[in-house]
PDB file of C-alpha atoms in Angstrom:
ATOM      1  CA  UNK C 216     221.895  58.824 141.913  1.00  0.00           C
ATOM      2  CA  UNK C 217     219.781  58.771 145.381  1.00  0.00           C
ATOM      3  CA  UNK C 218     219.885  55.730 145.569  1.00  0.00           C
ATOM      4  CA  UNK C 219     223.757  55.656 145.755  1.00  0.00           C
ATOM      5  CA  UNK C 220     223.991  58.367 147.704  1.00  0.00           C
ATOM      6  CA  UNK C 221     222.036  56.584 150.161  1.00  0.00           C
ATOM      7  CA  UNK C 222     223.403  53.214 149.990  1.00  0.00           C
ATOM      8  CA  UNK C 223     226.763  53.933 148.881  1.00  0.00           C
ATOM      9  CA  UNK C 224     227.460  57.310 150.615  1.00  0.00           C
ATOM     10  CA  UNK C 225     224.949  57.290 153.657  1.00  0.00           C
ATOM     11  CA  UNK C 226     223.665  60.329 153.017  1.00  0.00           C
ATOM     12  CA  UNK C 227     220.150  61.736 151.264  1.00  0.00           C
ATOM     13  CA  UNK C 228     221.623  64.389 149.712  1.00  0.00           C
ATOM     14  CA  UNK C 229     222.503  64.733 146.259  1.00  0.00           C
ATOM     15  CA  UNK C 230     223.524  68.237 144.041  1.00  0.00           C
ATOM     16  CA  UNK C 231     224.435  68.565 140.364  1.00  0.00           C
ATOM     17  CA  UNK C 232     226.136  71.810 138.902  1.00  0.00           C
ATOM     18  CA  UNK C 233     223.020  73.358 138.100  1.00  0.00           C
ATOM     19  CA  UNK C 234     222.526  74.349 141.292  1.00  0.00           C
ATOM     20  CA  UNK C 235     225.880  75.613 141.436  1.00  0.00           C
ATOM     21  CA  UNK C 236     227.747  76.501 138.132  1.00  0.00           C
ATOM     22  CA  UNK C 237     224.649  76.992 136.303  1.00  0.00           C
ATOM     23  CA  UNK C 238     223.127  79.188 139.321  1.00  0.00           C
ATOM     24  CA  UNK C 239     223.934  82.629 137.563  1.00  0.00           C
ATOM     25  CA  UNK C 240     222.522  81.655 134.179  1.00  0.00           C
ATOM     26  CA  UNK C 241     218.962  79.749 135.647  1.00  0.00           C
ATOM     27  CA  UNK C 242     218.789  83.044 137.418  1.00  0.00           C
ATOM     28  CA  UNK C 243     219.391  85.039 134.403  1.00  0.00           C
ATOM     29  CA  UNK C 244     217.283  82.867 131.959  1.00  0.00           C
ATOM     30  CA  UNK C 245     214.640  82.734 134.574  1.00  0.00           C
ATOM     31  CA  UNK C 246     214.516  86.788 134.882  1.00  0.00           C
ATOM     32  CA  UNK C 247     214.860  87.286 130.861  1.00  0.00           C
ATOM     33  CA  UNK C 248     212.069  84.598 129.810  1.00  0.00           C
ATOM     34  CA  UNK C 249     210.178  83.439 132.674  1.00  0.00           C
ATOM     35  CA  UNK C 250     212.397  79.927 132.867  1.00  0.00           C
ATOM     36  CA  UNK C 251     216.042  78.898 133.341  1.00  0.00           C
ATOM     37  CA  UNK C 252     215.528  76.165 131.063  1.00  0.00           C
ATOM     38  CA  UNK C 253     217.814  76.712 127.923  1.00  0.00           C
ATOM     39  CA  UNK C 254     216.076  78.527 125.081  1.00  0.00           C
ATOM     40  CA  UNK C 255     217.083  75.819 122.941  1.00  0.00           C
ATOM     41  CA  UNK C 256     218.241  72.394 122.056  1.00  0.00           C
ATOM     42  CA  UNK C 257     222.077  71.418 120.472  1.00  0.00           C
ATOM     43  CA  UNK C 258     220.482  70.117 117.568  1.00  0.00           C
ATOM     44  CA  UNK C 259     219.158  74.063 116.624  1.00  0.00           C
ATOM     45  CA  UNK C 260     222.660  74.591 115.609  1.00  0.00           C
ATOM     46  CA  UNK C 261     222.563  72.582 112.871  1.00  0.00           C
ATOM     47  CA  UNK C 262     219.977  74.900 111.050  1.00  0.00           C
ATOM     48  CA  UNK C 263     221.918  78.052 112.078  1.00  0.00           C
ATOM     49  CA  UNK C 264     223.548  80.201 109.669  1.00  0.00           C
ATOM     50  CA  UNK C 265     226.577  81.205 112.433  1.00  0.00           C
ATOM     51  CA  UNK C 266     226.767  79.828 115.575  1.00  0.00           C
ATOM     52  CA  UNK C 267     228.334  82.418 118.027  1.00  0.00           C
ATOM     53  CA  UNK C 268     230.043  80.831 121.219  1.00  0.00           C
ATOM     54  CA  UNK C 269     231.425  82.767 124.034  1.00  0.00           C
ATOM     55  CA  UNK C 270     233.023  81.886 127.325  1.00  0.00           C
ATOM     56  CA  UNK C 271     232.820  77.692 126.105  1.00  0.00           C
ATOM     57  CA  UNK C 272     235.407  75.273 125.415  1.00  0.00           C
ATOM     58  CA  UNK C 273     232.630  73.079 124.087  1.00  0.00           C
ATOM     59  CA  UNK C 274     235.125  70.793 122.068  1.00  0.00           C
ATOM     60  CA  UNK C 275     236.280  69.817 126.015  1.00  0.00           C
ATOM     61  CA  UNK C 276     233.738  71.097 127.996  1.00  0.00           C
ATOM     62  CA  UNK C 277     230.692  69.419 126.078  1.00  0.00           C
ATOM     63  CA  UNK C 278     231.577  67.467 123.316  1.00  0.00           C
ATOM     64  CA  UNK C 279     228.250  66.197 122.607  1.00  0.00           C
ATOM     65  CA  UNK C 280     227.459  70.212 122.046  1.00  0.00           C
ATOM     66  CA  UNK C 281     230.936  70.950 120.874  1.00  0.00           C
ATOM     67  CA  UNK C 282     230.080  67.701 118.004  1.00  0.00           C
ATOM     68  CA  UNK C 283     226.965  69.622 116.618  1.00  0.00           C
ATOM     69  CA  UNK C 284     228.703  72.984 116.256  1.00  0.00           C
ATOM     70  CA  UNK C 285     231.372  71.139 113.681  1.00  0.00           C
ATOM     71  CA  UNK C 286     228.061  69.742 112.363  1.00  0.00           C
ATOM     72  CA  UNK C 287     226.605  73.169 111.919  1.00  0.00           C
ATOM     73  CA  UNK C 288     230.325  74.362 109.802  1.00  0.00           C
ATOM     74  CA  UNK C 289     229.857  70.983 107.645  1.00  0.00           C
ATOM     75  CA  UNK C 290     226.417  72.247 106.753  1.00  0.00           C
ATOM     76  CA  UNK C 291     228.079  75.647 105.877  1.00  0.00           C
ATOM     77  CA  UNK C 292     227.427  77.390 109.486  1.00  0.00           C
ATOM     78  CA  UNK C 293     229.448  80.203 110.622  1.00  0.00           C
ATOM     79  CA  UNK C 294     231.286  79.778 113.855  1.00  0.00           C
ATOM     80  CA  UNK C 295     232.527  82.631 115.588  1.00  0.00           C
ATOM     81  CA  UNK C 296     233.941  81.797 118.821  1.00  0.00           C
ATOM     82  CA  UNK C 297     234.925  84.426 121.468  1.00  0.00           C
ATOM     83  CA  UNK C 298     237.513  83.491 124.198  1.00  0.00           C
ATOM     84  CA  UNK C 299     240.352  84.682 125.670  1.00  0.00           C
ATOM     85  CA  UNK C 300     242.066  81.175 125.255  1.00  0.00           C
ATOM     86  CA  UNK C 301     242.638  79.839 122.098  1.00  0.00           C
ATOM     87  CA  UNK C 302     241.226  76.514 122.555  1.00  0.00           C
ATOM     88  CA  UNK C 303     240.513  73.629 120.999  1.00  0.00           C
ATOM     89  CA  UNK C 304     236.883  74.948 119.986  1.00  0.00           C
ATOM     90  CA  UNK C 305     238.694  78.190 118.940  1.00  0.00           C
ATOM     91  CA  UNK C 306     240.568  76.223 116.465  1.00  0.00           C
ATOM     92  CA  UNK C 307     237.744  75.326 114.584  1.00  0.00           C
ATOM     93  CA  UNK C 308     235.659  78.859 114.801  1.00  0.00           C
ATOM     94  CA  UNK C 309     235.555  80.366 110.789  1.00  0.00           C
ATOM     95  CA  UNK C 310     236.551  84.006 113.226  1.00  0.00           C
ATOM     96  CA  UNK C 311     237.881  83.650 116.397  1.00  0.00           C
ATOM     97  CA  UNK C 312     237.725  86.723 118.809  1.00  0.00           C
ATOM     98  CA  UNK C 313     240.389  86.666 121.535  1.00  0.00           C
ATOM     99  CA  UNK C 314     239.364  89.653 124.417  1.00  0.00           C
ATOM    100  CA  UNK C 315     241.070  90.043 127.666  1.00  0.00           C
ATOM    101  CA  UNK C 316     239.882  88.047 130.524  1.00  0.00           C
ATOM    102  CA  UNK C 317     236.712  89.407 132.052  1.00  0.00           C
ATOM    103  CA  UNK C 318     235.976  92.055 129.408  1.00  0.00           C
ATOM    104  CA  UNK C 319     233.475  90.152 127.669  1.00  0.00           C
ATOM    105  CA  UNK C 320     230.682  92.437 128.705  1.00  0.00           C
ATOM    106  CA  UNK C 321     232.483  94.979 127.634  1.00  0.00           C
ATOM    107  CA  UNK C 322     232.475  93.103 124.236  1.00  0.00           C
ATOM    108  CA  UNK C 323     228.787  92.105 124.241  1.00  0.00           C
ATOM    109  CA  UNK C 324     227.688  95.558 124.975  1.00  0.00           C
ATOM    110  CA  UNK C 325     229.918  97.001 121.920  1.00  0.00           C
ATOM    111  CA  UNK C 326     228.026  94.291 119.740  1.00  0.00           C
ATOM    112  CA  UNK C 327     225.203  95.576 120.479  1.00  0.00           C
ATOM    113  CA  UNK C 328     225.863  98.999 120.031  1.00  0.00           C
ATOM    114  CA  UNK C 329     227.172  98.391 116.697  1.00  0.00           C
ATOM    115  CA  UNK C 330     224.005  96.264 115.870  1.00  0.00           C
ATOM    116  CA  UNK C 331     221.731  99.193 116.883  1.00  0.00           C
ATOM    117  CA  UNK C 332     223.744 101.821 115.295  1.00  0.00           C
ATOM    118  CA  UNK C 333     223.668 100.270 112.038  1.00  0.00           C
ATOM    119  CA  UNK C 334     220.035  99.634 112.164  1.00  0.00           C
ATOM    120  CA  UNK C 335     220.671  96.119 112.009  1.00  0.00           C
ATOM    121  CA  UNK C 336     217.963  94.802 114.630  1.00  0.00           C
ATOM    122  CA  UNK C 337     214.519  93.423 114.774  1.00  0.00           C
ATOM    123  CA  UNK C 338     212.427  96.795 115.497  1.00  0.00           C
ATOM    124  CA  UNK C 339     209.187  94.700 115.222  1.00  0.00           C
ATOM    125  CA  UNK C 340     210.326  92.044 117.676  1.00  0.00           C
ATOM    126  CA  UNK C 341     211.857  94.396 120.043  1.00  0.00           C
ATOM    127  CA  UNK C 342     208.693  96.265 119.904  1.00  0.00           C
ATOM    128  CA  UNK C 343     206.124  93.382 120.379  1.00  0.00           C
ATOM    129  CA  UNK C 344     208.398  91.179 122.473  1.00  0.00           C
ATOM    130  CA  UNK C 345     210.484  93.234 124.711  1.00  0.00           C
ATOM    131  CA  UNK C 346     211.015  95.806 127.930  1.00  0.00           C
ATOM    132  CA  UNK C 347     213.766  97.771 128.758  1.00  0.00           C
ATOM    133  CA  UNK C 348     214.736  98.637 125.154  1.00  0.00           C
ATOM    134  CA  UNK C 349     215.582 102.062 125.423  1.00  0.00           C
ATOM    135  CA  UNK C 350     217.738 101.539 128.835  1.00  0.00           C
ATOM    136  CA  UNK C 351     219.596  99.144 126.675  1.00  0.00           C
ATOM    137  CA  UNK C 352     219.836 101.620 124.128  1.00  0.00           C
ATOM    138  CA  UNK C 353     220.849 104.361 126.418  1.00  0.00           C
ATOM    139  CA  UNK C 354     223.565 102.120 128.314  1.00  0.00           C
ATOM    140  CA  UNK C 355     225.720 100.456 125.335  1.00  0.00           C
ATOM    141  CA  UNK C 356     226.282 104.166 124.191  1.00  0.00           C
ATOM    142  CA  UNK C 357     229.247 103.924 126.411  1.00  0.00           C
ATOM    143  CA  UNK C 358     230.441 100.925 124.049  1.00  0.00           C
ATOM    144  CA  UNK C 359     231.139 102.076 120.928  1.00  0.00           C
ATOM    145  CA  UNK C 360     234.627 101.814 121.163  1.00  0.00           C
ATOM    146  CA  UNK C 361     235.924  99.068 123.450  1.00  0.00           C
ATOM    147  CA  UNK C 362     239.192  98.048 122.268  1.00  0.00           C
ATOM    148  CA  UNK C 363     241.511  99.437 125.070  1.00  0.00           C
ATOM    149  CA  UNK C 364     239.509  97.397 127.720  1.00  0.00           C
ATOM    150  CA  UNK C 365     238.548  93.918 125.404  1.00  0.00           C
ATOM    151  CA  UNK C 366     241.972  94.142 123.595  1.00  0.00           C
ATOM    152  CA  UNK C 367     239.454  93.599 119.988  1.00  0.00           C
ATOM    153  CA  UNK C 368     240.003  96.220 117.779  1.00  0.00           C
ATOM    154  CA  UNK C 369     236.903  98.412 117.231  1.00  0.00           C
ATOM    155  CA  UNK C 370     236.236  97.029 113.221  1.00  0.00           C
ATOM    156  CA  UNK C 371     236.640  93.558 114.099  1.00  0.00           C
ATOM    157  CA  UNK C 372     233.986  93.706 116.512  1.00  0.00           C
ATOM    158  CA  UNK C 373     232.247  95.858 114.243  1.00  0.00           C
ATOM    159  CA  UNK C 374     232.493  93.017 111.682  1.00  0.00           C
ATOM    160  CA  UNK C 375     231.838  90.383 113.853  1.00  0.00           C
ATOM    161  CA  UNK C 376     228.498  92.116 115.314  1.00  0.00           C
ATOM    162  CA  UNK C 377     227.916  92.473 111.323  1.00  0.00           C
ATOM    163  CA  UNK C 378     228.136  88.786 110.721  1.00  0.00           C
ATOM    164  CA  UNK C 379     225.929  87.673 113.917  1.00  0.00           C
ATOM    165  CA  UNK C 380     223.277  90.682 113.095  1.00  0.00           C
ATOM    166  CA  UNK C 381     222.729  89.657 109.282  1.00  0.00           C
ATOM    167  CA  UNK C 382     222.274  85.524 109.793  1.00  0.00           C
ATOM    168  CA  UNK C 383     219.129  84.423 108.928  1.00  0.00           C
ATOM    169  CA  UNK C 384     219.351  81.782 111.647  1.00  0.00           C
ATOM    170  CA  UNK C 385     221.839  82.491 115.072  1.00  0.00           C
ATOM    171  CA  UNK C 386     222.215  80.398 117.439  1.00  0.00           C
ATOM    172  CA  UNK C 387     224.781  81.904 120.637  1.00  0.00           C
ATOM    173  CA  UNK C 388     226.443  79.237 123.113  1.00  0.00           C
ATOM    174  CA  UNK C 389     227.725  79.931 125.712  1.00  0.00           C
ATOM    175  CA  UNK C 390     229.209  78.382 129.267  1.00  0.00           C
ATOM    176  CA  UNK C 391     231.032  78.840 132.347  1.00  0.00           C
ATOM    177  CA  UNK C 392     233.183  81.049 130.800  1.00  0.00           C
ATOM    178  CA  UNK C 393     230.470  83.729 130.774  1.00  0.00           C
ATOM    179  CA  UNK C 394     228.371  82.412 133.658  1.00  0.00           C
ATOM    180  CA  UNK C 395     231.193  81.584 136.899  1.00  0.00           C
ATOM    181  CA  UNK C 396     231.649  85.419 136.533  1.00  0.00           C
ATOM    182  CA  UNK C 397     231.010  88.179 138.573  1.00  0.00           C
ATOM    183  CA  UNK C 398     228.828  89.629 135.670  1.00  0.00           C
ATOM    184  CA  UNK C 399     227.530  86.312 134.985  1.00  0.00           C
ATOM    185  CA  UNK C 400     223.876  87.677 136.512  1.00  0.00           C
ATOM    186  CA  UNK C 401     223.046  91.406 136.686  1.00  0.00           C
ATOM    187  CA  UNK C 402     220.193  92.101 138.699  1.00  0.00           C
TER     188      UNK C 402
END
């Protein structure tokens, strides 16, 4: 690529959409585990029990990715996808979650709630592996019920926070439908 950019362009300067489109999750990946590196590889999905996408249109987007989610369902995966389009990745998800645009924090925090309230997380690894817990704690208290701003009613997300919460294996995916947001980093 420099080298056509230099011959073919005249100029030295290259980019990718790392820099750019990827620039909130590096930055949030990089403040959560030390790297913005992804956690994992697209081939992890094909040992997961439910494979939870938000905010990607992998089917379109990535179809290299979007090839080993319907790898994961052939094995028997789970795959909840949450979007407020119902794509073409949507029309393969086992439960698909529709929220209004821009609420999916909203959503994610209710999750969580609902995951902590029904004792349903790791205490040990939260314990051994993590800061903040009790902030966390403290702020999705506001998210118990969510459905007037997500548009989800309150027992489906319930259900769906179930389902993600009692996999042996998860895997989440998600894109620029999460990350080209304005809560795509919080600092």
């Amino acid at each position: 690529m420099q080298k056509l950019a230099r011959v073919g362009f005249s100029t030295n300067y290259v980019d990718n959409c790392a820099r750019i489109c990827h620039g909130p999750s590096v930055a949030g990946l990089s403040l959560s585990f030390g790297s913005g590196a992804a956690t994992n590889g697209f081939a992890d999905a094909l040992n997961a029990d439910v494979v939870f996408m938000i905010g990607s249109n992998a089917l379109e987007a990535h179809p290299l990715a979007g090839r080993r989610v319907i790898q994961a369902k052939e094995k028997g995966a789970h795959v909840i996808v949450c979007d407020p389009r119902f794509s073409t990745t949507a029309k393969q998800a086992d439960t698909y979650v529709r929220y209004k645009p821009s609420s999916q924090i909203a959503l994610l925090n209710s999750m969580m709630y609902w995951i902590i309230q029904e004792d349903l997380h790791d205490k040990d690894f939260i314990a051994n592996r993590t800061k903040g817990f009790e902030d966390l704690k403290a702020t999705v208290q506001k998210y118990a019920d969510v459905e007037a701003r997500t548009g989800v009613p309150t027992e489906f997300v319930k259900e769906v926070a179930r389902k993600y919460a009692t996999a042996e294996n998860a895997v989440i995916i998600y894109c620029l439908g999460i990350t080209e947001q304005t809560t795509g980093r919080i600092t």
